[in-house]
CSV table of C-alpha atoms and ligand atoms in Angstrom, one decimal:
chain,number,residue,atom,x,y,z
I,3,MET,CA,128.5,96.9,74.8
I,4,ILE,CA,132.0,96.1,73.7
I,5,GLU,CA,132.7,93.0,71.6
I,6,VAL,CA,136.2,91.4,71.5
I,7,THR,CA,137.0,88.5,69.2
I,8,VAL,CA,139.2,85.7,70.5
I,9,PRO,CA,141.0,84.1,67.5
I,10,LEU,CA,141.8,80.4,67.7
I,11,GLN,CA,143.9,78.2,65.5
I,12,GLU,CA,142.6,76.9,62.1
I,13,GLY,CA,140.6,80.1,61.5
I,14,ARG,CA,138.2,79.5,64.4
I,15,GLU,CA,137.2,82.3,66.8
I,16,TYR,CA,134.7,83.1,69.5
I,17,PRO,CA,133.1,86.4,70.6
I,18,VAL,CA,133.4,88.0,74.1
I,19,LEU,CA,130.7,90.5,74.9
I,20,VAL,CA,131.5,93.0,77.7
I,21,GLY,CA,128.9,95.3,79.3
I,22,PRO,CA,125.9,95.7,81.6
I,23,ASP,CA,123.3,92.9,81.2
I,24,ALA,CA,125.4,91.0,78.7
I,25,ARG,CA,124.1,87.8,80.3
I,26,LYS,CA,120.6,88.5,79.0
I,27,LYS,CA,121.8,88.1,75.4
I,28,VAL,CA,122.8,84.4,75.9
I,29,GLU,CA,120.0,83.0,73.8
I,30,SER,CA,121.3,84.7,70.7
I,31,TYR,CA,124.7,82.9,71.2
I,32,LEU,CA,123.3,79.4,71.6
I,33,PRO,CA,124.3,77.0,68.8
I,34,GLU,CA,121.4,76.6,66.3
I,35,ARG,CA,120.3,73.1,67.1
I,36,THR,CA,120.2,73.7,70.9
I,37,GLN,CA,117.0,72.4,72.6
I,38,ARG,CA,118.1,72.4,76.2
I,39,VAL,CA,120.4,74.6,78.2
I,40,ALA,CA,122.1,73.3,81.4
I,41,VAL,CA,123.0,76.3,83.6
I,42,ILE,CA,125.8,75.5,86.1
I,43,THR,CA,126.0,78.1,88.8
I,44,GLN,CA,126.1,78.7,92.6
I,45,GLN,CA,123.5,79.7,95.1
I,46,ASN,CA,124.6,83.4,95.5
I,47,ILE,CA,124.6,84.2,91.8
I,48,ASP,CA,121.7,86.0,90.0
I,49,VAL,CA,120.4,83.4,87.5
I,50,ASP,CA,118.0,85.7,85.5
I,51,LEU,CA,119.2,85.0,82.0
I,52,HIS,CA,116.0,85.8,80.0
I,53,LEU,CA,116.1,82.3,78.5
I,54,GLY,CA,113.0,81.3,76.5
I,55,ILE,CA,114.3,77.8,75.7
I,56,ASN,CA,114.0,74.7,77.9
I,57,ASN,CA,116.6,75.1,80.7
I,58,GLN,CA,117.5,73.8,84.1
I,59,ILE,CA,119.7,75.2,86.9
I,60,PHE,CA,122.4,72.9,88.3
I,61,ALA,CA,123.8,74.6,91.4
I,62,ILE,CA,127.2,73.4,92.7
I,63,PRO,CA,128.5,74.2,96.2
I,64,ASN,CA,130.6,77.3,96.8
I,65,GLY,CA,134.4,77.5,97.1
I,66,GLU,CA,137.5,75.9,95.7
I,67,GLU,CA,136.7,72.6,97.5
I,68,ALA,CA,133.7,72.1,95.1
I,69,LYS,CA,136.1,72.1,92.1
I,70,ASN,CA,136.6,68.3,92.1
I,71,LEU,CA,135.8,65.1,90.2
I,72,HIS,CA,132.8,64.3,92.4
I,73,THR,CA,131.1,67.5,91.3
I,74,ILE,CA,131.8,66.6,87.6
I,75,GLU,CA,130.3,63.1,88.1
I,76,SER,CA,127.3,64.4,89.9
I,77,LEU,CA,126.6,67.0,87.2
I,78,CYS,CA,127.1,64.5,84.4
I,79,SER,CA,124.7,62.1,86.1
I,80,SER,CA,122.1,64.9,86.4
I,81,PHE,CA,122.5,65.9,82.8
I,82,SER,CA,122.0,62.3,81.8
I,83,ARG,CA,118.8,61.9,83.8
I,84,TRP,CA,117.5,65.2,82.3
I,85,GLY,CA,118.3,64.0,78.8
I,86,LEU,CA,121.0,66.6,77.8
I,87,THR,CA,122.6,65.7,74.5
I,88,ARG,CA,125.7,66.8,72.5
I,89,ASN,CA,123.4,69.0,70.4
I,90,ASP,CA,122.5,71.0,73.5
I,91,CYS,CA,124.5,73.6,75.4
I,92,ILE,CA,126.0,74.1,78.9
I,93,VAL,CA,126.2,77.6,80.4
I,94,GLY,CA,128.8,78.4,83.2
I,95,LEU,CA,127.3,81.3,85.2
I,96,GLY,CA,129.6,82.3,88.1
I,97,GLY,CA,133.2,82.9,89.1
I,98,GLY,CA,136.3,81.0,88.0
I,99,VAL,CA,135.3,77.9,90.0
I,100,VAL,CA,132.0,77.6,88.1
I,101,THR,CA,133.5,78.3,84.7
I,102,ASP,CA,136.3,75.8,85.3
I,103,VAL,CA,133.8,73.1,86.4
I,104,ALA,CA,131.3,74.0,83.6
I,105,GLY,CA,134.0,73.9,81.0
I,106,PHE,CA,135.4,70.5,82.1
I,107,ALA,CA,131.9,69.0,82.4
I,108,ALA,CA,131.2,70.3,78.8
I,109,ALA,CA,134.5,68.9,77.5
I,110,SER,CA,133.7,65.5,79.1
I,111,TYR,CA,130.0,64.9,78.9
I,112,HIS,CA,129.1,62.9,75.7
I,113,ARG,CA,132.7,63.6,74.6
I,114,GLY,CA,132.0,67.3,74.3
I,115,VAL,CA,129.1,69.7,74.5
I,116,PRO,CA,129.2,73.4,73.5
I,117,VAL,CA,129.7,75.7,76.5
I,118,ILE,CA,129.0,79.4,76.9
I,119,HIS,CA,130.7,81.2,79.9
I,120,ILE,CA,129.0,84.0,81.8
I,121,PRO,CA,131.7,84.9,84.3
I,122,THR,CA,130.4,86.9,87.2
I,123,SER,CA,133.6,87.7,89.1
I,124,LEU,CA,136.2,90.2,87.9
I,125,LEU,CA,138.8,87.5,87.9
I,126,GLY,CA,136.6,85.2,85.9
I,127,GLN,CA,135.9,88.0,83.3
I,128,ILE,CA,139.5,89.0,82.7
I,129,ASP,CA,141.1,85.6,83.1
I,130,ALA,CA,139.4,82.3,84.0
I,131,SER,CA,136.7,82.3,81.3
I,132,ILE,CA,139.1,83.2,78.5
I,133,GLY,CA,141.5,80.8,76.9
I,134,GLY,CA,139.8,77.4,77.0
I,135,LYS,CA,141.6,76.0,80.0
I,136,THR,CA,139.1,73.9,82.1
I,137,GLY,CA,139.6,71.5,85.0
I,138,VAL,CA,139.2,70.5,88.6
I,139,ASN,CA,141.5,69.8,91.6
I,140,LEU,CA,142.6,66.5,93.1
I,141,PRO,CA,143.5,66.1,96.8
I,142,GLU,CA,147.1,66.1,95.5
I,143,GLY,CA,146.9,69.5,94.0
I,144,LYS,CA,145.1,72.3,92.1
I,145,ASN,CA,143.9,71.9,88.5
I,146,LEU,CA,145.5,68.5,88.0
I,147,VAL,CA,142.7,67.1,85.9
I,148,GLY,CA,141.3,69.1,83.0
I,149,ALA,CA,141.0,69.7,79.3
I,150,PHE,CA,141.3,72.5,76.7
I,151,TRP,CA,137.8,73.2,75.7
I,152,GLN,CA,137.1,76.5,73.9
I,153,PRO,CA,133.7,78.2,74.6
I,154,THR,CA,131.2,79.1,71.9
I,155,ALA,CA,131.0,82.6,73.5
I,156,VAL,CA,131.8,84.5,76.7
I,157,LEU,CA,129.4,87.1,78.1
I,158,CYS,CA,131.1,89.4,80.7
I,159,ASP,CA,128.1,91.0,82.4
I,160,THR,CA,129.4,94.0,84.3
I,161,SER,CA,126.1,94.4,86.2
I,162,THR,CA,126.8,91.1,88.0
I,163,LEU,CA,129.9,92.7,89.6
I,164,LYS,CA,127.6,94.8,91.8
I,165,THR,CA,126.9,91.9,94.1
I,166,LEU,CA,130.5,90.6,94.1
I,167,PRO,CA,132.1,90.8,97.6
I,168,GLU,CA,134.6,93.6,97.9
I,169,ARG,CA,137.6,91.3,98.5
I,170,GLU,CA,136.7,89.2,95.4
I,171,LEU,CA,136.7,92.5,93.4
I,172,LEU,CA,140.1,93.3,94.8
I,173,SER,CA,141.4,89.9,93.9
I,174,GLY,CA,140.4,90.6,90.3
I,175,TYR,CA,142.3,93.8,90.4
I,176,GLY,CA,145.4,91.9,91.2
I,177,GLU,CA,145.2,90.1,87.8
I,178,MET,CA,144.2,93.4,86.1
I,179,ALA,CA,147.4,95.0,87.5
I,180,LYS,CA,149.4,92.2,85.7
I,181,TYR,CA,148.0,93.3,82.3
I,182,HIS,CA,149.6,96.7,82.7
I,183,PHE,CA,153.0,95.1,82.1
I,184,LEU,CA,151.8,92.7,79.4
I,185,GLY,CA,150.9,95.6,77.0
I,186,SER,CA,147.6,97.2,78.2
I,187,GLY,CA,149.5,100.3,79.4
I,188,ASP,CA,147.8,102.6,81.8
I,189,LEU,CA,144.2,101.6,82.3
I,190,ASP,CA,143.5,104.3,84.8
I,191,GLY,CA,140.8,106.7,83.6
I,192,LEU,CA,139.0,104.0,81.5
I,193,GLU,CA,135.5,102.8,82.3
I,194,LEU,CA,135.4,99.4,84.0
I,195,ASP,CA,134.0,97.6,80.9
I,196,GLU,CA,136.8,99.2,78.8
I,197,LYS,CA,139.4,98.0,81.3
I,198,ILE,CA,138.0,94.5,81.2
I,199,ALA,CA,137.8,94.4,77.4
I,200,LYS,CA,141.5,95.6,77.2
I,201,CYS,CA,142.6,92.7,79.5
I,202,ILE,CA,140.6,90.2,77.5
I,203,GLU,CA,142.2,91.5,74.2
I,204,ILE,CA,145.7,90.9,75.6
I,205,LYS,CA,144.8,87.4,76.9
I,206,ALA,CA,143.2,86.6,73.6
I,207,GLN,CA,146.3,87.6,71.6
I,208,VAL,CA,148.6,85.6,73.8
I,209,VAL,CA,146.3,82.5,73.8
I,210,ALA,CA,145.9,82.8,70.0
I,211,SER,CA,149.6,82.4,69.6
I,212,ASP,CA,149.8,79.5,72.0
I,213,GLU,CA,146.3,77.8,72.3
I,214,LYS,CA,147.6,74.7,74.1
I,215,GLU,CA,150.2,76.4,76.3
I,216,ALA,CA,153.4,75.2,74.6
I,217,GLY,CA,155.4,78.4,75.3
I,218,VAL,CA,154.6,82.1,75.1
I,219,ARG,CA,151.4,81.7,77.1
I,220,ALA,CA,153.6,81.4,80.2
I,221,ILE,CA,153.9,85.2,80.3
I,222,LEU,CA,150.3,85.3,81.6
I,223,ASN,CA,151.9,83.9,84.7
I,224,TYR,CA,153.6,87.2,85.4
I,225,GLY,CA,153.7,87.5,89.2
I,226,HIS,CA,152.4,84.0,89.7
I,227,THR,CA,155.5,82.0,90.8
I,228,LEU,CA,155.8,83.9,94.1
I,229,GLY,CA,152.0,84.4,94.1
I,230,HIS,CA,151.3,80.7,94.1
I,231,ALA,CA,153.9,80.0,96.8
I,232,LEU,CA,152.3,82.7,99.0
I,233,GLU,CA,148.9,81.2,98.5
I,234,THR,CA,150.2,77.8,99.5
I,235,VAL,CA,152.0,78.9,102.7
I,236,GLU,CA,149.2,81.3,103.7
I,237,GLN,CA,146.8,78.3,103.1
I,238,TYR,CA,144.6,80.4,100.9
I,239,ASP,CA,144.1,83.2,103.5
I,240,LEU,CA,145.3,85.5,100.6
I,241,ARG,CA,142.9,85.7,97.6
I,242,HIS,CA,144.6,84.8,94.3
I,243,GLY,CA,144.9,88.3,93.0
I,244,GLU,CA,146.2,89.7,96.3
I,245,ALA,CA,149.0,87.1,96.1
I,246,ILE,CA,149.7,88.0,92.5
I,247,ALA,CA,150.0,91.7,93.3
I,248,ILE,CA,152.8,90.9,95.8
I,249,GLY,CA,154.3,88.6,93.2
I,250,LEU,CA,154.4,91.5,90.7
I,251,ILE,CA,156.4,93.6,93.1
I,252,PHE,CA,158.8,90.8,93.9
I,253,ALA,CA,159.2,90.1,90.1
I,254,ALA,CA,160.0,93.8,89.6
I,255,GLU,CA,162.6,93.8,92.4
I,256,LEU,CA,164.2,90.6,91.0
I,257,ALA,CA,164.3,92.0,87.5
I,258,HIS,CA,166.0,95.1,88.8
I,259,LYS,CA,168.5,93.1,90.8
I,260,LEU,CA,169.4,91.2,87.6
I,261,GLY,CA,169.8,94.5,85.7
I,262,ARG,CA,166.8,93.9,83.4
I,263,ILE,CA,164.8,97.0,84.4
I,264,ASP,CA,165.6,100.3,86.2
I,265,GLY,CA,164.4,101.7,89.5
I,266,ASN,CA,161.7,103.8,87.8
I,267,ARG,CA,160.1,100.6,86.3
I,268,VAL,CA,160.1,99.1,89.8
I,269,GLU,CA,158.3,102.2,91.1
I,270,GLU,CA,155.8,101.9,88.2
I,271,HIS,CA,155.0,98.4,89.5
I,272,ARG,CA,154.4,99.8,93.0
I,273,SER,CA,152.3,102.6,91.8
I,274,VAL,CA,150.0,100.3,89.6
I,275,VAL,CA,149.5,97.8,92.4
I,276,SER,CA,148.8,100.5,95.0
I,277,GLN,CA,146.4,102.3,92.5
I,278,TYR,CA,144.2,99.1,92.6
I,279,GLY,CA,144.2,99.3,96.4
I,280,LEU,CA,146.4,96.2,96.8
I,281,SER,CA,149.3,95.6,99.1
I,282,CYS,CA,152.9,95.6,97.9
I,283,THR,CA,154.3,94.0,101.0
I,284,LEU,CA,154.7,90.3,102.1
I,285,PRO,CA,152.3,89.0,104.7
I,286,LYS,CA,153.8,89.2,108.2
I,287,GLY,CA,155.9,86.3,109.3
I,288,ILE,CA,156.8,85.0,105.9
I,289,GLU,CA,159.9,82.9,106.0
I,290,PRO,CA,162.0,83.3,102.7
I,291,ASN,CA,163.4,79.7,103.1
I,292,VAL,CA,159.9,78.2,103.3
I,293,ILE,CA,158.8,80.2,100.3
I,294,ILE,CA,161.8,79.1,98.2
I,295,GLU,CA,161.3,75.5,99.1
I,296,VAL,CA,157.6,75.7,98.0
I,297,MET,CA,158.7,77.3,94.7
I,298,MET,CA,161.4,74.7,94.1
I,299,ARG,CA,158.9,71.9,94.8
I,300,ASP,CA,156.2,73.4,92.6
I,301,LYS,CA,158.5,73.9,89.6
I,302,LYS,CA,160.5,70.7,90.2
I,303,ALA,CA,163.6,73.0,90.0
I,304,ILE,CA,167.0,71.3,90.0
I,305,ASP,CA,169.6,74.0,89.4
I,306,GLY,CA,167.7,77.2,89.8
I,307,LEU,CA,164.3,78.8,89.7
I,308,THR,CA,162.3,80.0,86.7
I,309,PHE,CA,160.4,83.3,86.8
I,310,VAL,CA,158.5,85.5,84.3
I,311,LEU,CA,160.4,88.8,84.4
I,312,ASP,CA,160.1,92.2,82.8
I,313,GLY,CA,163.1,93.3,80.7
I,314,PRO,CA,164.3,95.4,77.8
I,315,SER,CA,162.2,93.3,75.3
I,316,GLY,CA,159.1,93.0,77.6
I,317,VAL,CA,157.9,90.3,79.9
I,318,GLU,CA,159.5,86.9,79.3
I,319,VAL,CA,160.4,83.6,80.9
I,320,VAL,CA,163.9,83.6,82.6
I,321,GLY,CA,165.4,80.4,84.0
I,322,ASP,CA,168.3,79.3,86.2
I,323,ILE,CA,167.9,82.0,88.8
I,324,GLU,CA,169.9,81.3,91.9
I,325,PRO,CA,167.8,80.7,95.1
I,326,SER,CA,170.3,82.9,97.0
I,327,VAL,CA,169.3,85.9,94.8
I,328,VAL,CA,165.6,85.2,95.4
I,329,LYS,CA,166.2,84.9,99.1
I,330,GLU,CA,168.0,88.3,99.2
I,331,ILE,CA,165.0,90.0,97.5
I,332,LEU,CA,162.5,88.3,99.8
I,333,ASN,CA,164.6,89.4,102.9
I,334,HIS,CA,164.6,93.0,101.6
I,335,MET,CA,160.9,93.2,101.0
I,336,ASP,CA,158.7,94.8,103.7
I,337,GLN,CA,156.3,92.6,105.7
I,338,SER,CA,153.0,93.8,107.1
V,12,LIG,P1,135.2,81.9,92.8
V,12,LIG,O1,134.7,81.3,91.6
V,12,LIG,O2,135.4,81.0,94.0
V,12,LIG,O3,134.3,83.1,93.3
V,12,LIG,C1,134.6,83.8,94.5
V,12,LIG,C2,133.3,83.9,95.3
V,12,LIG,O4,132.5,84.9,94.7
V,12,LIG,C3,132.4,82.6,95.3
V,12,LIG,O5,131.9,82.5,96.6
V,12,LIG,C4,131.3,82.9,94.3
V,12,LIG,O6,130.1,82.3,94.6
V,12,LIG,C5,131.2,84.4,94.5
V,12,LIG,N1,130.7,85.2,93.4
V,12,LIG,C6,131.1,85.1,92.1
V,12,LIG,N2,130.4,86.0,91.4
V,12,LIG,C7,129.6,86.6,92.2
V,12,LIG,C8,128.6,87.7,92.0
V,12,LIG,N3,128.5,88.3,90.9
V,12,LIG,N4,127.9,88.1,93.1
V,12,LIG,C9,128.1,87.5,94.3
V,12,LIG,N5,129.0,86.5,94.5
V,12,LIG,C10,129.7,86.1,93.5
V,12,LIG,O7,136.6,82.6,92.6
V,12,LIG,P2,137.3,83.3,91.3
V,12,LIG,O8,138.3,84.2,91.9
V,12,LIG,O9,136.2,83.9,90.5
V,12,LIG,O10,137.9,82.2,90.5
V,12,LIG,C11,139.0,81.4,91.0
V,12,LIG,C12,139.1,80.1,90.3
V,12,LIG,O11,139.4,80.4,88.9
V,12,LIG,C13,140.2,79.2,90.8
V,12,LIG,O12,139.7,77.9,90.9
V,12,LIG,C14,141.2,79.2,89.7
V,12,LIG,O13,142.0,78.0,89.6
V,12,LIG,C15,140.4,79.5,88.5
V,12,LIG,N6,141.1,80.1,87.4
V,12,LIG,C16,141.1,79.5,86.2
V,12,LIG,C17,141.7,80.0,85.1
V,12,LIG,C18,141.7,79.4,83.7
V,12,LIG,O14,142.4,79.8,82.8
V,12,LIG,N7,140.8,78.4,83.6
V,12,LIG,C19,142.5,81.2,85.2
V,12,LIG,C20,142.5,81.8,86.5
V,12,LIG,C21,141.8,81.3,87.6
């Protein structure tokens, strides 16, 4: 079992445990006064947590559509009927949808209840459950309502990944590929739990320096500007990590065009993304103009676009990029 500490501001911190059966250690991480544990999960997740304490399962529907305020209201009403108090604990057991919902319900119910995340998707383990961002979607857009609410602990149980559908695993690898360029270096050859722990360490360092996303945390969005636009135009046919993988290749090509990195570094991006079994090409039929329009709208760009780009001093935010340069890169990228 690997333990990573996520430092927070004002000397606070929380532990992240990574390894097989980590979920079964949850009882030892509960705050001392806990009398009840509300486990928020989904139907297809293994809920065996070896909990000796009074607990109840609250299953939410599957999919991004369930990440809404109605789900939060219905959970909070159920907690209230059951008698959950601020001295108890909420556990989010599932992928990013579950931990985002569980985190926000915990931040809101009785003005804040401790939460422990047990992420069961690869994306949840290396990204969604770490950093304290919680929230739900509105019909107007994704993640528009939420709160920063740091967990008491995060238990990344690698045994749960055995039942994760192949495409979801691949989606997690898209985020993992990103960390290669944020300082993890080559993860090839490491055991899966070591790879996961390395990604968490990097996210933890970045989050520690910018707990409430005022600046440097933006580098975690490497590959995401194009990635989000692709997700939007493909109407979520692409899984998040698949879109990010393509976004990484685009970002490398753009950085090269701007003279920030050389051709070898672009090749390194291709090799890392391919190593994880992900595609480096745009989906067939993508229209550069449509993609640029979506990116301009998302970022409310006036003069130019902002991207997170690799460069001589590492990955950083670069603004005022001409849409014509972006279009040229998109036109040159293969489609398949
Ligand atoms: P998800 O939570 O929808 O999970 C994908 C599917 O896999 C679901 O059907 C789920 O039930 C199933 N699943 C999960 N674990 C399983 C397991 N062990 N066995 C079998 N099935 C399993 O998707 P995701 O990719 O994990 O998370 C995406 C969400 O995370 C998005 O809503 C995104 O906005 C959010 N997110 C949040 C942050 C953050 O910082 N808060 C960061 C990244 C992503």
